[in-house]
mmCIF file of the C-alpha atoms, coordinates in Angstrom:
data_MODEL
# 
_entry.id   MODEL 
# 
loop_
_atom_site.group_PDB 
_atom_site.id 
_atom_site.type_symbol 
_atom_site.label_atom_id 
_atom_site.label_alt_id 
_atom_site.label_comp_id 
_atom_site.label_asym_id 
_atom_site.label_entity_id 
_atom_site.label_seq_id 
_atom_site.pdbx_PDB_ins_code 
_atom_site.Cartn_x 
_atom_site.Cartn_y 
_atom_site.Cartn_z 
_atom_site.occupancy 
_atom_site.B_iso_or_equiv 
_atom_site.pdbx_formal_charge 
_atom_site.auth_seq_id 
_atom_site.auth_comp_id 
_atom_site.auth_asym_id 
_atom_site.auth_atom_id 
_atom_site.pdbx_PDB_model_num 
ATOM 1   C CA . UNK A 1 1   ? 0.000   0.000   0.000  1.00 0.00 ? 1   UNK A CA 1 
ATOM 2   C CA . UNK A 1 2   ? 1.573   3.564   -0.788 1.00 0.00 ? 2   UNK A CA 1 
ATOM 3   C CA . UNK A 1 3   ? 1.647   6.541   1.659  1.00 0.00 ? 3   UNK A CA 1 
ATOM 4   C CA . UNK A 1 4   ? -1.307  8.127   0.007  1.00 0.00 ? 4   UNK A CA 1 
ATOM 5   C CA . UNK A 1 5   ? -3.747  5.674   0.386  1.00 0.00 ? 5   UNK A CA 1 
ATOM 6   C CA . UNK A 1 6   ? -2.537  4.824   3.835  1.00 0.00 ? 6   UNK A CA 1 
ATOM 7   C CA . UNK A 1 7   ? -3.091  8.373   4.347  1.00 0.00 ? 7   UNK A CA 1 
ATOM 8   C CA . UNK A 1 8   ? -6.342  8.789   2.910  1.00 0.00 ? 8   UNK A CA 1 
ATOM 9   C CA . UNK A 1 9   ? -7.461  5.742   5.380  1.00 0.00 ? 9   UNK A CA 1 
ATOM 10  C CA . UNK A 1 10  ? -6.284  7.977   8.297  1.00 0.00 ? 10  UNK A CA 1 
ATOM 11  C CA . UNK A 1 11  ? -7.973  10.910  7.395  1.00 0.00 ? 11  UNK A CA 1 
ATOM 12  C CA . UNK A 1 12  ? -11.100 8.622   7.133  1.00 0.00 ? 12  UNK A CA 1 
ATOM 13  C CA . UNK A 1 13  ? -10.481 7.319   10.465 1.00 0.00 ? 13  UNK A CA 1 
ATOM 14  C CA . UNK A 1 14  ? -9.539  10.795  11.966 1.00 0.00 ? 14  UNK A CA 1 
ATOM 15  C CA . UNK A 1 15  ? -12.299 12.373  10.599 1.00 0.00 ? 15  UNK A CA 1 
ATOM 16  C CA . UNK A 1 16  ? -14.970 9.670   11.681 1.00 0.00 ? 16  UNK A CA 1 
ATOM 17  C CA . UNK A 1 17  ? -13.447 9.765   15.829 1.00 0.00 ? 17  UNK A CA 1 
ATOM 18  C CA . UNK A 1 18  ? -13.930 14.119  15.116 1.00 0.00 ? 18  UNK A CA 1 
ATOM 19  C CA . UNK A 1 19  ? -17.645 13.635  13.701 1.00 0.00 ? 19  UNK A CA 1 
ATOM 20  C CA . UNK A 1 20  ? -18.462 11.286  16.798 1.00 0.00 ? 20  UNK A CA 1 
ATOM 21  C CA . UNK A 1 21  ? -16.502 13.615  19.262 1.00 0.00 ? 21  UNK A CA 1 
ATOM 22  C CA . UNK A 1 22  ? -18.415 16.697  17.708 1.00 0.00 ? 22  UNK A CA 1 
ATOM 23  C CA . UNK A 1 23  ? -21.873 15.282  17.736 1.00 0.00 ? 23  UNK A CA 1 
ATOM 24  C CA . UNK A 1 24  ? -21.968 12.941  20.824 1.00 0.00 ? 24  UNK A CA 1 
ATOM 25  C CA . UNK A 1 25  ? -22.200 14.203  24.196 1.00 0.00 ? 25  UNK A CA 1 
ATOM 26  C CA . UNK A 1 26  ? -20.089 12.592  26.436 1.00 0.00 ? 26  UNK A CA 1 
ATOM 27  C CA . UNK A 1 27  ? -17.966 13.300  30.147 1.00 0.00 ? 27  UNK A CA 1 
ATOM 28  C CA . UNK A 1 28  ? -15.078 13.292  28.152 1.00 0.00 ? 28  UNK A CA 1 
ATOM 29  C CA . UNK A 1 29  ? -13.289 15.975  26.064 1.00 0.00 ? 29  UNK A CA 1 
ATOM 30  C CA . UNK A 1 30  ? -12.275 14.967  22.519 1.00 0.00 ? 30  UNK A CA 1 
ATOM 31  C CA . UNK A 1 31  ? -10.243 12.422  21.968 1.00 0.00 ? 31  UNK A CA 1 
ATOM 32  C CA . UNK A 1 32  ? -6.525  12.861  21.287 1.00 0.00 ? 32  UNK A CA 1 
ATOM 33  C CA . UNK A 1 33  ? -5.695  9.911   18.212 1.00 0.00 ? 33  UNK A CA 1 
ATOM 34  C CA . UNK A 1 34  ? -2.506  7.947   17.625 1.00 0.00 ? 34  UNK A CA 1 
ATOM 35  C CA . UNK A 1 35  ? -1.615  5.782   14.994 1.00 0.00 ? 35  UNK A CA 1 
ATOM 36  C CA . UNK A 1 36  ? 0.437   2.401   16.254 1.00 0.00 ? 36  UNK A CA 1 
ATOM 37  C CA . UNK A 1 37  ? 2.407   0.412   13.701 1.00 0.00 ? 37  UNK A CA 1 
ATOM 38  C CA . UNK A 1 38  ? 2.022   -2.814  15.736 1.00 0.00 ? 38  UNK A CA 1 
ATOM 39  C CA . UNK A 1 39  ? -0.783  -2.739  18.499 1.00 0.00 ? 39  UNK A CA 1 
ATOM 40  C CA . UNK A 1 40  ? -1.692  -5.804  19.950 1.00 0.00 ? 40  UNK A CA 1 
ATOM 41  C CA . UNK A 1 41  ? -5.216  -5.105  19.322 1.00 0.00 ? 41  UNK A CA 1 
ATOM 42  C CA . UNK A 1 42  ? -6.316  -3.494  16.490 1.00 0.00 ? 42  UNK A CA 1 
ATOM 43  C CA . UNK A 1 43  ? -7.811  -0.727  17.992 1.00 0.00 ? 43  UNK A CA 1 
ATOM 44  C CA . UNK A 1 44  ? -7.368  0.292   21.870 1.00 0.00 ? 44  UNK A CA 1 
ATOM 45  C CA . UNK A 1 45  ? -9.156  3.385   24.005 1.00 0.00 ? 45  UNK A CA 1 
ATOM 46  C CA . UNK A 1 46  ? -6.871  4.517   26.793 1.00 0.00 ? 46  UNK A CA 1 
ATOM 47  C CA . UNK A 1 47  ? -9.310  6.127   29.195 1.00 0.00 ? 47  UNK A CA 1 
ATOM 48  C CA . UNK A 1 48  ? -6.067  7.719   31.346 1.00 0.00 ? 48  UNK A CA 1 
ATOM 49  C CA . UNK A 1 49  ? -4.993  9.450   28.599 1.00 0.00 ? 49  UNK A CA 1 
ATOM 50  C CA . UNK A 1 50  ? -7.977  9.935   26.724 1.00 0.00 ? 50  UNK A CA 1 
ATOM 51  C CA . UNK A 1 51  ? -6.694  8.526   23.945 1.00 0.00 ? 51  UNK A CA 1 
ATOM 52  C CA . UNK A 1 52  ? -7.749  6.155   20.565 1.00 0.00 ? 52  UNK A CA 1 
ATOM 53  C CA . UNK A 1 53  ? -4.835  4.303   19.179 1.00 0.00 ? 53  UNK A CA 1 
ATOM 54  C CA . UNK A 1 54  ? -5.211  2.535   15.796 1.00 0.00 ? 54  UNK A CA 1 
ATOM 55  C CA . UNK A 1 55  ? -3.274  -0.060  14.700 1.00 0.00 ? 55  UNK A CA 1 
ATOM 56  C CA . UNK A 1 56  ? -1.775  0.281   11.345 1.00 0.00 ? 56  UNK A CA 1 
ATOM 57  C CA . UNK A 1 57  ? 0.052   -3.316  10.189 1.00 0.00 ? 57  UNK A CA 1 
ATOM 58  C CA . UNK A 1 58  ? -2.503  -5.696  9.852  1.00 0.00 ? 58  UNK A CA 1 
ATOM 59  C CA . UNK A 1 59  ? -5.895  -3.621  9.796  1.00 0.00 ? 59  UNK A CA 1 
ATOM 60  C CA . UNK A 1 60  ? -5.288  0.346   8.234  1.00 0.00 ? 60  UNK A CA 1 
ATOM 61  C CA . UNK A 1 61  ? -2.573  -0.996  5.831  1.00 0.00 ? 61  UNK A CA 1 
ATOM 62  C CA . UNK A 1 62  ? -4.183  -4.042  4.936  1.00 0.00 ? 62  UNK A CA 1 
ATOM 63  C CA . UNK A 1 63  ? -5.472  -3.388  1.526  1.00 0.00 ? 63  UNK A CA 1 
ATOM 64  C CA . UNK A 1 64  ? -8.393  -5.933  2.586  1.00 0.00 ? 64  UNK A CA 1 
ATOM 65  C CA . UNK A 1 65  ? -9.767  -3.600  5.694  1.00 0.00 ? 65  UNK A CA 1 
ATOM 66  C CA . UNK A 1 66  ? -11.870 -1.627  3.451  1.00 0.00 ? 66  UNK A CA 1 
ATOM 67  C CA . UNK A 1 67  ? -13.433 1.834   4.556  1.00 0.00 ? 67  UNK A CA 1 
ATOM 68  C CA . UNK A 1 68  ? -16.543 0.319   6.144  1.00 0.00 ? 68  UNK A CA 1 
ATOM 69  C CA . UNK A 1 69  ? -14.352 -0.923  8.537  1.00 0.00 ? 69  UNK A CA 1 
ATOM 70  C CA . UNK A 1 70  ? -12.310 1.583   9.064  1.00 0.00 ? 70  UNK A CA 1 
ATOM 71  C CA . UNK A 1 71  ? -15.238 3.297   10.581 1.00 0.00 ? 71  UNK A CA 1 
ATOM 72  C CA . UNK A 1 72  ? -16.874 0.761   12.489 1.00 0.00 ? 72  UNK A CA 1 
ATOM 73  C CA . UNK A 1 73  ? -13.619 0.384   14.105 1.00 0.00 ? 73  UNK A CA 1 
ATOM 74  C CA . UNK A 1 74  ? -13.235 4.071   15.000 1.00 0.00 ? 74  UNK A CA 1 
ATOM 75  C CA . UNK A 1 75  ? -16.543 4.102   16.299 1.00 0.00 ? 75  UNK A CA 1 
ATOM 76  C CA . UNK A 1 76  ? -16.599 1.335   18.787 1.00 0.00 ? 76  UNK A CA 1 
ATOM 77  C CA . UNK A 1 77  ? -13.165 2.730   19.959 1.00 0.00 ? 77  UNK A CA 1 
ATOM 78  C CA . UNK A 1 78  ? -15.078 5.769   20.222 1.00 0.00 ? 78  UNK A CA 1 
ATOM 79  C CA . UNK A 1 79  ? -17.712 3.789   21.828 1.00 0.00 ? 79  UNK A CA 1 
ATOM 80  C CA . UNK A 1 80  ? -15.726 3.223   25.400 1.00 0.00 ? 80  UNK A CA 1 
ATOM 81  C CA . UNK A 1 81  ? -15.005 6.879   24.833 1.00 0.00 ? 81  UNK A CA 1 
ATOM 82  C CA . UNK A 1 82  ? -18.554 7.623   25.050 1.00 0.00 ? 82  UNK A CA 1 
ATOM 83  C CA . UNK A 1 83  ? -19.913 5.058   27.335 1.00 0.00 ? 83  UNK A CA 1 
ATOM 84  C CA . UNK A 1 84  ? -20.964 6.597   30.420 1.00 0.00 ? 84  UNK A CA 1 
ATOM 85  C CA . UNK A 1 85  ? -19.891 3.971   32.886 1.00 0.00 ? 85  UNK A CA 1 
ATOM 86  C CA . UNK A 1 86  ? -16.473 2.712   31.637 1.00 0.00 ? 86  UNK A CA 1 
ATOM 87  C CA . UNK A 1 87  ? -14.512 4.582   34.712 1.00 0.00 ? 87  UNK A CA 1 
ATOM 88  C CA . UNK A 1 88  ? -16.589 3.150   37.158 1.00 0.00 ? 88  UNK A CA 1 
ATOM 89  C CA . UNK A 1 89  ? -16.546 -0.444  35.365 1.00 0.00 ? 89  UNK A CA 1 
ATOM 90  C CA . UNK A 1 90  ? -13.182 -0.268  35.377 1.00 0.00 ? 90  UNK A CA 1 
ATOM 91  C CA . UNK A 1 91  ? -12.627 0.915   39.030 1.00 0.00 ? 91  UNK A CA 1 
ATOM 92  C CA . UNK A 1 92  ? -15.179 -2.639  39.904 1.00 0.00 ? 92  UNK A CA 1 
ATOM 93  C CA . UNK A 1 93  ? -13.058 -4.737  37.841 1.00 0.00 ? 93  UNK A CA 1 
ATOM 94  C CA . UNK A 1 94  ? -9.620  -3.620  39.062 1.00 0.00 ? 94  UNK A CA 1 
ATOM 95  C CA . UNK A 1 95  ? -11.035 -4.656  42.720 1.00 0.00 ? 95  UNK A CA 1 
ATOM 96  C CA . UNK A 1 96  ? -13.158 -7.523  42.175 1.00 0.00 ? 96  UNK A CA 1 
ATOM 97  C CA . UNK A 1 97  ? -11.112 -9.279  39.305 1.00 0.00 ? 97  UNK A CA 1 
ATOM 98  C CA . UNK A 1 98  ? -7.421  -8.348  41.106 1.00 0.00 ? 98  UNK A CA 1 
ATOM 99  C CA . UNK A 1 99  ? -8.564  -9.109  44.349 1.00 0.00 ? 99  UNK A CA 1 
ATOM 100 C CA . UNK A 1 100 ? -8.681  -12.979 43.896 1.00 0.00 ? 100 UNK A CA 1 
ATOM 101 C CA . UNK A 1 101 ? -5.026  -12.530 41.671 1.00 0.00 ? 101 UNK A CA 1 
ATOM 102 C CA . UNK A 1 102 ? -3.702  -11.012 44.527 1.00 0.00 ? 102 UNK A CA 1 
ATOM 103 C CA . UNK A 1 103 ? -4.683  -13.049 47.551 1.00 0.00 ? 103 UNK A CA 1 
ATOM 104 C CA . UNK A 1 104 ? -3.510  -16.012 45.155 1.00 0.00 ? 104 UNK A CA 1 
ATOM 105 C CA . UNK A 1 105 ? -0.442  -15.015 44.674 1.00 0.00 ? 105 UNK A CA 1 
ATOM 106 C CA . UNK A 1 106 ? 0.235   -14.001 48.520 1.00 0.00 ? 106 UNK A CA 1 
ATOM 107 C CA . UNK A 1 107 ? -1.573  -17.375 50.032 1.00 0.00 ? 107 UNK A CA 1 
ATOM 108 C CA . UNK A 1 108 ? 1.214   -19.421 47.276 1.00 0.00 ? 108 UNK A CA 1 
ATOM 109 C CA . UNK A 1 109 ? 4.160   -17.106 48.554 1.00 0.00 ? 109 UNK A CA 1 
ATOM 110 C CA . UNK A 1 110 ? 3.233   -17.765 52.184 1.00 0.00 ? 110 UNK A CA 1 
ATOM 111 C CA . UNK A 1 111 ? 2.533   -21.339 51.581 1.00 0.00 ? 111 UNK A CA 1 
ATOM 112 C CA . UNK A 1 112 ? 6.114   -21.791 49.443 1.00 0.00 ? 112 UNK A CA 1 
ATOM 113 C CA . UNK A 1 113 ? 7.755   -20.076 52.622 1.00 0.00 ? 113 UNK A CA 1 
ATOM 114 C CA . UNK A 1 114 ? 6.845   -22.372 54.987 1.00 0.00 ? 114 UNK A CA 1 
ATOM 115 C CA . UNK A 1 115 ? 7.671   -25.424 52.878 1.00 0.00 ? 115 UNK A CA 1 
ATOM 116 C CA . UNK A 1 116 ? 11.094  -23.758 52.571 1.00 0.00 ? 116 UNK A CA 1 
ATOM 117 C CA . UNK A 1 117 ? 11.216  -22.970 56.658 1.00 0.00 ? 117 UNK A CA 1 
ATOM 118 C CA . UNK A 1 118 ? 10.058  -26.448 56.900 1.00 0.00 ? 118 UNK A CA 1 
ATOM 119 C CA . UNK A 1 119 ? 11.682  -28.536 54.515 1.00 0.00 ? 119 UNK A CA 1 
ATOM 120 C CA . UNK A 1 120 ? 7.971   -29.753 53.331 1.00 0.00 ? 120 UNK A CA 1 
ATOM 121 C CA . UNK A 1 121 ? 8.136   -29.910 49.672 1.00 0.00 ? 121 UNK A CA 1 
ATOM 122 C CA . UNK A 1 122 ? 4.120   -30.773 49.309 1.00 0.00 ? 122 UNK A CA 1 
ATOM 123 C CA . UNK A 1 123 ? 3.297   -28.365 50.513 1.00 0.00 ? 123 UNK A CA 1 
ATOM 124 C CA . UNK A 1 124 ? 5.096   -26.632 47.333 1.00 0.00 ? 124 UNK A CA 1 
ATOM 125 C CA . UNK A 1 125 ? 1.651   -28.153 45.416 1.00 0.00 ? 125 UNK A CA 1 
ATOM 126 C CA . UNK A 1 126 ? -0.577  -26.683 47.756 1.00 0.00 ? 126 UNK A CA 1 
ATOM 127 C CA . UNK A 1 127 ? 1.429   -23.011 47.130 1.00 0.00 ? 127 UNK A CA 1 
ATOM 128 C CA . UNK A 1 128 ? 1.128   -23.609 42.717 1.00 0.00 ? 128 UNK A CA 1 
ATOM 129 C CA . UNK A 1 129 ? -2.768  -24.313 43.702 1.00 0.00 ? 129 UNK A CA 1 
ATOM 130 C CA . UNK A 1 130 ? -3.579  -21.216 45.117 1.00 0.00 ? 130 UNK A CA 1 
ATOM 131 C CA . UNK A 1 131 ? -2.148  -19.367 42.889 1.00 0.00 ? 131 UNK A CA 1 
ATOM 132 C CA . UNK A 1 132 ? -3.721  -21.397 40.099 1.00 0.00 ? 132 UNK A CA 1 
ATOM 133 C CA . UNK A 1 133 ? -6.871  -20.487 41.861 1.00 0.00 ? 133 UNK A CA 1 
ATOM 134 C CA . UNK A 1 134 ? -6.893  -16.621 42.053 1.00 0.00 ? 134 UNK A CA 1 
ATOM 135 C CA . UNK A 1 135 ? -5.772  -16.578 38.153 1.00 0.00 ? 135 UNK A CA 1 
ATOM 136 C CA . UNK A 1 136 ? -8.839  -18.924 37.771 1.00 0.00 ? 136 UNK A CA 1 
ATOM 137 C CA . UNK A 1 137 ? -11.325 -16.435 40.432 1.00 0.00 ? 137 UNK A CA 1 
ATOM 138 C CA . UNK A 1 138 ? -9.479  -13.404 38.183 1.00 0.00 ? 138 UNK A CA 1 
ATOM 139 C CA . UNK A 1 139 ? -10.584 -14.930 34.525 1.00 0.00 ? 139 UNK A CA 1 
ATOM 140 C CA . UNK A 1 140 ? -14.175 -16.068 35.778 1.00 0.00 ? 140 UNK A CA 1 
ATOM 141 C CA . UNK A 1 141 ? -14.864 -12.817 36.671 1.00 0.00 ? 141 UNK A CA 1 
ATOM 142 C CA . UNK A 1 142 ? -13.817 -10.422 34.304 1.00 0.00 ? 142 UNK A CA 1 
ATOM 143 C CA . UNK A 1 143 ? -16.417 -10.878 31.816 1.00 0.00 ? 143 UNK A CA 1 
ATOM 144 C CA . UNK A 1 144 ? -19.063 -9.210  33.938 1.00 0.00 ? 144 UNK A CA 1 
ATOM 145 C CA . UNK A 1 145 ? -17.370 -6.331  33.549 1.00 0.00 ? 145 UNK A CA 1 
ATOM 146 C CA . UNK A 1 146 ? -15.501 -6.628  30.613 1.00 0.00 ? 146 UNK A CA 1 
ATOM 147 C CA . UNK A 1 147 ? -17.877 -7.487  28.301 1.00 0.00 ? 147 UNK A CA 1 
ATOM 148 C CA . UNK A 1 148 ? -20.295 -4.907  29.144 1.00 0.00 ? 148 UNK A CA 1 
ATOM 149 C CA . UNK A 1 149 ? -18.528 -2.123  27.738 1.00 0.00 ? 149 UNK A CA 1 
ATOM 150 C CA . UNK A 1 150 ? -17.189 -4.354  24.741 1.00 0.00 ? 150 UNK A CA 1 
ATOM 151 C CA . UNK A 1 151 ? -21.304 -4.546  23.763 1.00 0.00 ? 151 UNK A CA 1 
ATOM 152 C CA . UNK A 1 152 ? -22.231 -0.757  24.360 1.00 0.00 ? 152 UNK A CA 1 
ATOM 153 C CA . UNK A 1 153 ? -19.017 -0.276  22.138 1.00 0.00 ? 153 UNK A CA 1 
ATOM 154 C CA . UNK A 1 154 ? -20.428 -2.943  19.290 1.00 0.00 ? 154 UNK A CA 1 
ATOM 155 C CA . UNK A 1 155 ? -24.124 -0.897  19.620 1.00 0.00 ? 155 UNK A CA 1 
ATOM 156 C CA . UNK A 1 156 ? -22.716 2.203   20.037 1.00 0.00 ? 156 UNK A CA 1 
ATOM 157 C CA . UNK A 1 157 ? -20.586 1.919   16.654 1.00 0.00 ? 157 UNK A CA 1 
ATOM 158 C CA . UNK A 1 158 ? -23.681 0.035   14.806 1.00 0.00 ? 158 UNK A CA 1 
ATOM 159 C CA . UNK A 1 159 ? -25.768 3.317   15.742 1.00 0.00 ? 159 UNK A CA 1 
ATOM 160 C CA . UNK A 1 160 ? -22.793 5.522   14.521 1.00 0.00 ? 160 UNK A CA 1 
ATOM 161 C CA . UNK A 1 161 ? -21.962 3.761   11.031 1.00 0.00 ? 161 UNK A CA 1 
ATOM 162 C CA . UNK A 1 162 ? -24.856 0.753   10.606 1.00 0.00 ? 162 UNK A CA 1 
ATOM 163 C CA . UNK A 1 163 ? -24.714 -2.373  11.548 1.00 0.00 ? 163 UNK A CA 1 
ATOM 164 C CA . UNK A 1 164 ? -23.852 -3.978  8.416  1.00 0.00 ? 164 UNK A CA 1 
ATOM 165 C CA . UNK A 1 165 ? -20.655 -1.971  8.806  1.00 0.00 ? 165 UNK A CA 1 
ATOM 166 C CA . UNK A 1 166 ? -20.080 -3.316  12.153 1.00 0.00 ? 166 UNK A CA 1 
ATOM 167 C CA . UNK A 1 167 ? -20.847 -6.988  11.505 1.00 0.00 ? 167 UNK A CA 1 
ATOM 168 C CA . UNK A 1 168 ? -18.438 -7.159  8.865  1.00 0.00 ? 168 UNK A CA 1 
ATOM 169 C CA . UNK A 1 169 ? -15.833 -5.856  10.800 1.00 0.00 ? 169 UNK A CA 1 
ATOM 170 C CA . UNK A 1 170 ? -16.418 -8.576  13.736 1.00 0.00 ? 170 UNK A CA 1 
ATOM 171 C CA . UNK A 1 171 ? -16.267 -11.049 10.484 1.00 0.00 ? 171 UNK A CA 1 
ATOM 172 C CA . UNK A 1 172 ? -13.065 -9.792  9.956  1.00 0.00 ? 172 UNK A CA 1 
ATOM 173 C CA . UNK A 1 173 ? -12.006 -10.247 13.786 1.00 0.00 ? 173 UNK A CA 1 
ATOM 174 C CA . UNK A 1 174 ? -13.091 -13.931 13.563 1.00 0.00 ? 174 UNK A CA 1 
ATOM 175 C CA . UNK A 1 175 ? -10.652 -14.764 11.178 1.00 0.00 ? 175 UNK A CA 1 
ATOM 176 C CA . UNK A 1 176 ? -7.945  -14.933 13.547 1.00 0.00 ? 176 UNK A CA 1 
ATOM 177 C CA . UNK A 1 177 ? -9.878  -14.782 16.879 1.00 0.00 ? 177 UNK A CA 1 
ATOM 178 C CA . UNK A 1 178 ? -12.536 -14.621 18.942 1.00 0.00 ? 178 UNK A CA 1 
ATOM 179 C CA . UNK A 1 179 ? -14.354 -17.609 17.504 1.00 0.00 ? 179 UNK A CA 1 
ATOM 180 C CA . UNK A 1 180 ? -14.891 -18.336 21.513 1.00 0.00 ? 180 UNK A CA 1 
ATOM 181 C CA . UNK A 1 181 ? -15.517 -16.191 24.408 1.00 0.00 ? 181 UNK A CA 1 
ATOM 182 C CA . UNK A 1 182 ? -11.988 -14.333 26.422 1.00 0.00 ? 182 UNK A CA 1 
ATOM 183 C CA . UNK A 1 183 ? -12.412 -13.157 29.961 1.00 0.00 ? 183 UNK A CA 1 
ATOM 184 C CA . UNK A 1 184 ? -11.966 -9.565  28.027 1.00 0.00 ? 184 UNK A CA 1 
ATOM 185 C CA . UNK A 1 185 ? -14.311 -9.701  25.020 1.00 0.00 ? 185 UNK A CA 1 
ATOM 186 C CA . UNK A 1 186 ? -17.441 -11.920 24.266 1.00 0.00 ? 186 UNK A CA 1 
ATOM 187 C CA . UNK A 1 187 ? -17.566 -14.270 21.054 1.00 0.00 ? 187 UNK A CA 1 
ATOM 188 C CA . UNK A 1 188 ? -17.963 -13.256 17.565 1.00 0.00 ? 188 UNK A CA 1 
ATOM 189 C CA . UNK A 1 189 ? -21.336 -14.237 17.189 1.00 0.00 ? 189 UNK A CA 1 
ATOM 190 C CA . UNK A 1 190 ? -22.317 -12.955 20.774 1.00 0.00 ? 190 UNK A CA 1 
ATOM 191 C CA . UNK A 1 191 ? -21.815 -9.543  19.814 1.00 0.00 ? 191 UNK A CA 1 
ATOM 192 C CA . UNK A 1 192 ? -23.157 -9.917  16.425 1.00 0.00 ? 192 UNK A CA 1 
ATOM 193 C CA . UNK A 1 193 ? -26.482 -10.997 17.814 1.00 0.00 ? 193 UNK A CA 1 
ATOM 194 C CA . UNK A 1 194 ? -26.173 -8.126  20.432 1.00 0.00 ? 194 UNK A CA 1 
ATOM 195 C CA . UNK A 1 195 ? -25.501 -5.652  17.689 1.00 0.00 ? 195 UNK A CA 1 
ATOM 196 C CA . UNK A 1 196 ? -28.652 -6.878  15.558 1.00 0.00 ? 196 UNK A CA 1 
ATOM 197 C CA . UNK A 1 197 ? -30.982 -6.828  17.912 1.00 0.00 ? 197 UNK A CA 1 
ATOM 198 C CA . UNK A 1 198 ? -30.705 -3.816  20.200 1.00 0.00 ? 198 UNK A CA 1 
ATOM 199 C CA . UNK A 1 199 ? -28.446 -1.011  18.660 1.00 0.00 ? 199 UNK A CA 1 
ATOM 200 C CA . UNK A 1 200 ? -28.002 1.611   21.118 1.00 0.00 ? 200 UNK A CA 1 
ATOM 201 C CA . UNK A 1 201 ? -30.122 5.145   20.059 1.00 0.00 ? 201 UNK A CA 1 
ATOM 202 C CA . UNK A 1 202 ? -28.214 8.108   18.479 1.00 0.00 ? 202 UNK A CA 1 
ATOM 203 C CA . UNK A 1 203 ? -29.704 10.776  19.982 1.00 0.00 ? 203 UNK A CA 1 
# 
């Protein structure tokens, strides 16, 4: 792809996160927007700096991402933008999913010290087990709070673009993922259903 067109796709993208910015109201200002040669997703909102971040190899400079999707994936990044309870979904998460993690990890440190202070190496089992635990506790309940937003974003774009626009864009996602559910984001065809039936209102 040449620097025009991969231009041209930014400007599209830019000017799509402005429009939404512009016409939504929202607790946020506007959105500052970077572009990310590699990003691990292909889009990301960071809520402590306000920010969108786009990823470029793979989705923007993949000649097969067409414009349609370009959109729908600025808009559901603009969607946790706009959503009005990400902060305090994130705030629940950080203490209800970490707070299993953590107690893991300190009940297997504890438990590996005192096999060390007593020589008791099966006890060394019990230590891996609790820590297997919290990561378990941790993934079981992040998608009560993860998901949530990841549906108001999938809504939110699909009133934004259409959701034609949006669907094909999760098509594209289930190519290489999301074929089943992730503690962070529901199935392909769980949002796709969620974004048929009850798109979220413009106004």
């Amino acid at each position: 792809m040449d620097d025009a067109e991969l231009q041209r796709r930014k400007d599209l993208c830019t000017a799509t996160i402005e429009r939404i910015a512009r016409d939504v109201p929202a607790q946020r200002p506007a959105p500052s927007i970077r572009y990310v040669d590699k990003l691990s997703a292909h889009g990301r909102f960071v809520a402590g700096k306000n920010e969108i971040q786009i990823g470029i190899v793979g989705d923007l400079g993949d000649p097969a991402f067409d414009d349609s999707m370009i959109e729908a994936l600025a808009a559901h990044e603009m969607g946790h933008w706009a959503d009005p309870t990400l902060d305090a979904t994130m705030r629940r998460s950080q203490i209800v999913c970490n707070t299993p993690f953590v107690v893991g990890v300190l009940a297997g440190l504890a438990i590996a010290l005192h096999a060390a202070i007593t020589t008791n190496a099966d006890q060394v089992y019990a230590a891996v087990a609790a820590l297997v635990f919290g990561v378990m506790l941790q993934v079981m309940f992040s998608p009560f709070f993860d998901w949530k937003g990841e549906f108001f974003a999938d809504r939110f774009a699909a009133a934004q673009t259409s959701p034609d626009k949006v669907v094909a864009l999760l098509a594209r996602f289930g190519t290489r993922w999301m074929w089943i559910p992730t503690p962070t984001h529901p199935s392909r065809a769980q949002r796709v259903r969620a974004v048929i039936r009850t798109p979220v209102p413009t106004d």
